[in-house]
Tab-separated table of C-alpha atoms in Angstrom:
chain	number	residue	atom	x	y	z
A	1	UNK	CA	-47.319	-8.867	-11.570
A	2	UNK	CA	-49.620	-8.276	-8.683
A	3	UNK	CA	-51.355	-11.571	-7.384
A	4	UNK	CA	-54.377	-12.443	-4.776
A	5	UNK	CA	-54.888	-15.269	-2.493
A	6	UNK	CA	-58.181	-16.265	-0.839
A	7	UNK	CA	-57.372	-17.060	2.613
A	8	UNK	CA	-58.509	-17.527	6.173
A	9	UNK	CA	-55.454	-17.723	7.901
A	10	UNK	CA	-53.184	-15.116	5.499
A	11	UNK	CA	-51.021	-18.323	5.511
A	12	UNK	CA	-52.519	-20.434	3.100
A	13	UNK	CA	-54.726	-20.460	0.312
A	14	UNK	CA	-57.916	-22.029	2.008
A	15	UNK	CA	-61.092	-19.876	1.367
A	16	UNK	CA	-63.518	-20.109	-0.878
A	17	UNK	CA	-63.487	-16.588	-2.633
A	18	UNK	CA	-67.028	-15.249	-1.772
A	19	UNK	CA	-66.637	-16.852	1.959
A	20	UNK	CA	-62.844	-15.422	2.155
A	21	UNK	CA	-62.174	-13.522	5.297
A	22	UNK	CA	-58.943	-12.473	3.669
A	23	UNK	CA	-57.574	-11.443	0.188
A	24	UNK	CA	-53.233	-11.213	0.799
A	25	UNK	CA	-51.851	-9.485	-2.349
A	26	UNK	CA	-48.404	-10.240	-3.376
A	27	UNK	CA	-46.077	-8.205	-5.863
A	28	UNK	CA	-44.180	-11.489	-8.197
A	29	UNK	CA	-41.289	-10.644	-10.200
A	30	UNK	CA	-38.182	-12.940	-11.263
A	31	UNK	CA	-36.170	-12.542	-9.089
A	32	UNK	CA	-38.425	-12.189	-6.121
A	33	UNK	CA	-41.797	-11.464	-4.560
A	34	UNK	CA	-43.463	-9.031	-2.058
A	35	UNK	CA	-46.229	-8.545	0.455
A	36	UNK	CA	-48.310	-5.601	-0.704
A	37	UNK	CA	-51.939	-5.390	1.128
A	38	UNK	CA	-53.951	-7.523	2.916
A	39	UNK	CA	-57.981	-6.915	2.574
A	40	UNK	CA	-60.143	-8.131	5.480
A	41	UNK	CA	-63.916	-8.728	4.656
A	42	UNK	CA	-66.335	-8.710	7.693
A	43	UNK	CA	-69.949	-9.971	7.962
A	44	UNK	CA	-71.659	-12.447	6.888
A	45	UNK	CA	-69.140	-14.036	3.805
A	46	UNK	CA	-71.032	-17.448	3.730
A	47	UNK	CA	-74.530	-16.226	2.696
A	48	UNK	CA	-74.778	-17.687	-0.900
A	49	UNK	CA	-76.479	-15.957	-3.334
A	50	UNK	CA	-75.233	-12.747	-2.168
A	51	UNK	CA	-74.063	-11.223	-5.193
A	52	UNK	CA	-73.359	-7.595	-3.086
A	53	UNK	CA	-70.231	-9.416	-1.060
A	54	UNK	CA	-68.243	-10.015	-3.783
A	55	UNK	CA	-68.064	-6.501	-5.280
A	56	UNK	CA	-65.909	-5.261	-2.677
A	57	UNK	CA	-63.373	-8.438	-3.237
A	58	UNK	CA	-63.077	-7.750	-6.983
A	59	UNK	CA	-62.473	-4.064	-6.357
A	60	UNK	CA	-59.552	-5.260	-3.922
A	61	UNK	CA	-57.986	-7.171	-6.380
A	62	UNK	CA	-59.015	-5.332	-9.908
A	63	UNK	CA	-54.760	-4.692	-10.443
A	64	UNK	CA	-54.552	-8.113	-10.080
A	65	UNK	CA	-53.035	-10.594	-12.886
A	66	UNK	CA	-53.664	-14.178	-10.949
A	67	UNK	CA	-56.548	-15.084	-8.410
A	68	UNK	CA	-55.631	-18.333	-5.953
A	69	UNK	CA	-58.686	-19.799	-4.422
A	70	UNK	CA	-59.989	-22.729	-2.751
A	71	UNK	CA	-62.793	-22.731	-4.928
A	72	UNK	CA	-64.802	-19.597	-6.279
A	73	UNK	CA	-68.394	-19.811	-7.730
A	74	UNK	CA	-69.796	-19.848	-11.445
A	75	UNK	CA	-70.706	-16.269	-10.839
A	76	UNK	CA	-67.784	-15.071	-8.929
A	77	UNK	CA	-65.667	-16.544	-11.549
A	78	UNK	CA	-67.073	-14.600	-14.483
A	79	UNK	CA	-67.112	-11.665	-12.514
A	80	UNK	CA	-63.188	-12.177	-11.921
A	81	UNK	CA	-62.542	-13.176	-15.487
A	82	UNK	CA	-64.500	-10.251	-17.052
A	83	UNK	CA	-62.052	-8.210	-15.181
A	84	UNK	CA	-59.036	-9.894	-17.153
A	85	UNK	CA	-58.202	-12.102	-13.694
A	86	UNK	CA	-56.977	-15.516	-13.944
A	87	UNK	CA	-58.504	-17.831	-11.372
A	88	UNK	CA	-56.720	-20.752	-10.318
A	89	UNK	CA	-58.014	-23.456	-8.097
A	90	UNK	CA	-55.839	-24.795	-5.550
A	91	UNK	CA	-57.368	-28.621	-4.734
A	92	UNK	CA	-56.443	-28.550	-1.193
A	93	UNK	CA	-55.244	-26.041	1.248
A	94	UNK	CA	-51.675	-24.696	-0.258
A	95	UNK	CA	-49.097	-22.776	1.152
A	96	UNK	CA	-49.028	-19.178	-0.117
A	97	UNK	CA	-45.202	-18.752	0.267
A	98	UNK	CA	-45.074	-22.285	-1.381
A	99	UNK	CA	-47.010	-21.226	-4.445
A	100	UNK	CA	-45.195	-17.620	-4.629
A	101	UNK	CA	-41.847	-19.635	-4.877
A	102	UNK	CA	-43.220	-22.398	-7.556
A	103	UNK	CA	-45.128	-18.980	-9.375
A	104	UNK	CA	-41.623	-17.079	-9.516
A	105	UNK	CA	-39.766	-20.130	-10.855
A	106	UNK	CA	-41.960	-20.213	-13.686
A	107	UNK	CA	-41.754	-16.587	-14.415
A	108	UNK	CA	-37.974	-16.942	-14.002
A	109	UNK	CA	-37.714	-19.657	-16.985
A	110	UNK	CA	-40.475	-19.407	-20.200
A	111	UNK	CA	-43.974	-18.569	-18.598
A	112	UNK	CA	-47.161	-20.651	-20.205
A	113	UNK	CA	-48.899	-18.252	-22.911
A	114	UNK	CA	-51.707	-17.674	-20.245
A	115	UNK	CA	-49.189	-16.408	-17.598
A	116	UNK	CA	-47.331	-14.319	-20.552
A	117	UNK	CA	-50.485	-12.858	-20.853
A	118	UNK	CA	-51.479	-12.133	-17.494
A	119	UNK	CA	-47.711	-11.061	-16.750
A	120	UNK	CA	-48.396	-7.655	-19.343
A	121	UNK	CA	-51.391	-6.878	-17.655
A	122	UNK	CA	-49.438	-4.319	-15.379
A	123	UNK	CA	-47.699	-3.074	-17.955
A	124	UNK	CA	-49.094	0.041	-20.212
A	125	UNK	CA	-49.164	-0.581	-23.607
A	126	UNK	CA	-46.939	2.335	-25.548
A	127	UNK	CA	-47.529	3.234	-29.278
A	128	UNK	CA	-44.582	4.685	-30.880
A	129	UNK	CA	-46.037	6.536	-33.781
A	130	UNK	CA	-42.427	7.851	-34.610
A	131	UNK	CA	-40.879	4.711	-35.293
A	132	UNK	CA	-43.604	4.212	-38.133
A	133	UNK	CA	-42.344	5.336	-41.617
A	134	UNK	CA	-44.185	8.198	-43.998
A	135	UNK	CA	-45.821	6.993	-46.956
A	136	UNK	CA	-45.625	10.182	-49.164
């Protein structure tokens, strides 16, 4: 399951989404976790109202399951959610390696329905017509 932080430093989750510098995307399985991209976002992040700056962000993380943020707006947060992303709020500035290792021990034991959910968004869904029996 492919996850996104919102960060300033690539160190910790610390950025508001719209005003993030950074977007670090980690790879989160059981029995471990990866680095897999970082996005960088220049000009002007902080200019609310803005509505253009955050299309490139959701783009970057569109393969995404889970969104970490220091806080993300009403319309960033649809935006994320209509694209079958789970936002999470972080209430002060968090540890990205801290949260990967708390996010794996979950997946590791029996995940919350939400994070069940967001865990078979990589996976395709397969139809096996040939396991279905004939009516005749």
């Amino acid at each position: 399951m492919k996850v996104a932080f919102a960060t300033q430093d690539m160190q910790r989750v610390d950025a508001h989404f719209g005003w993030a510098k950074n977007i670090a995307v980690y790879d989160v399985r059981a029995d471990g976790y990866d680095f897999i991209e970082a996005f960088t976002f220049e000009g002007d992040l902080k200019e609310d109202g803005d509505e253009d700056k955050l299309a490139p962000k959701i783009a970057a993380i569109m393969d995404c399951a889970i969104l970490y943020v220091a806080a993300i707006g009403g319309s960033g947060a649809a935006r994320v959610v209509a694209s079958k992303i789970h936002p999470i709020k972080v209430p002060q500035p968090e540890a990205i390696m801290d949260i990967l290792d708390k996010l794996q021990d979950v997946v590791k034991g029996t995940p919350p329905p939400w994070l069940r959910k967001a865990l078979l968004k990589d996976q395709e869904r397969v139809m096996d017509f040939e396991d279905e029996v004939e009516n005749d």
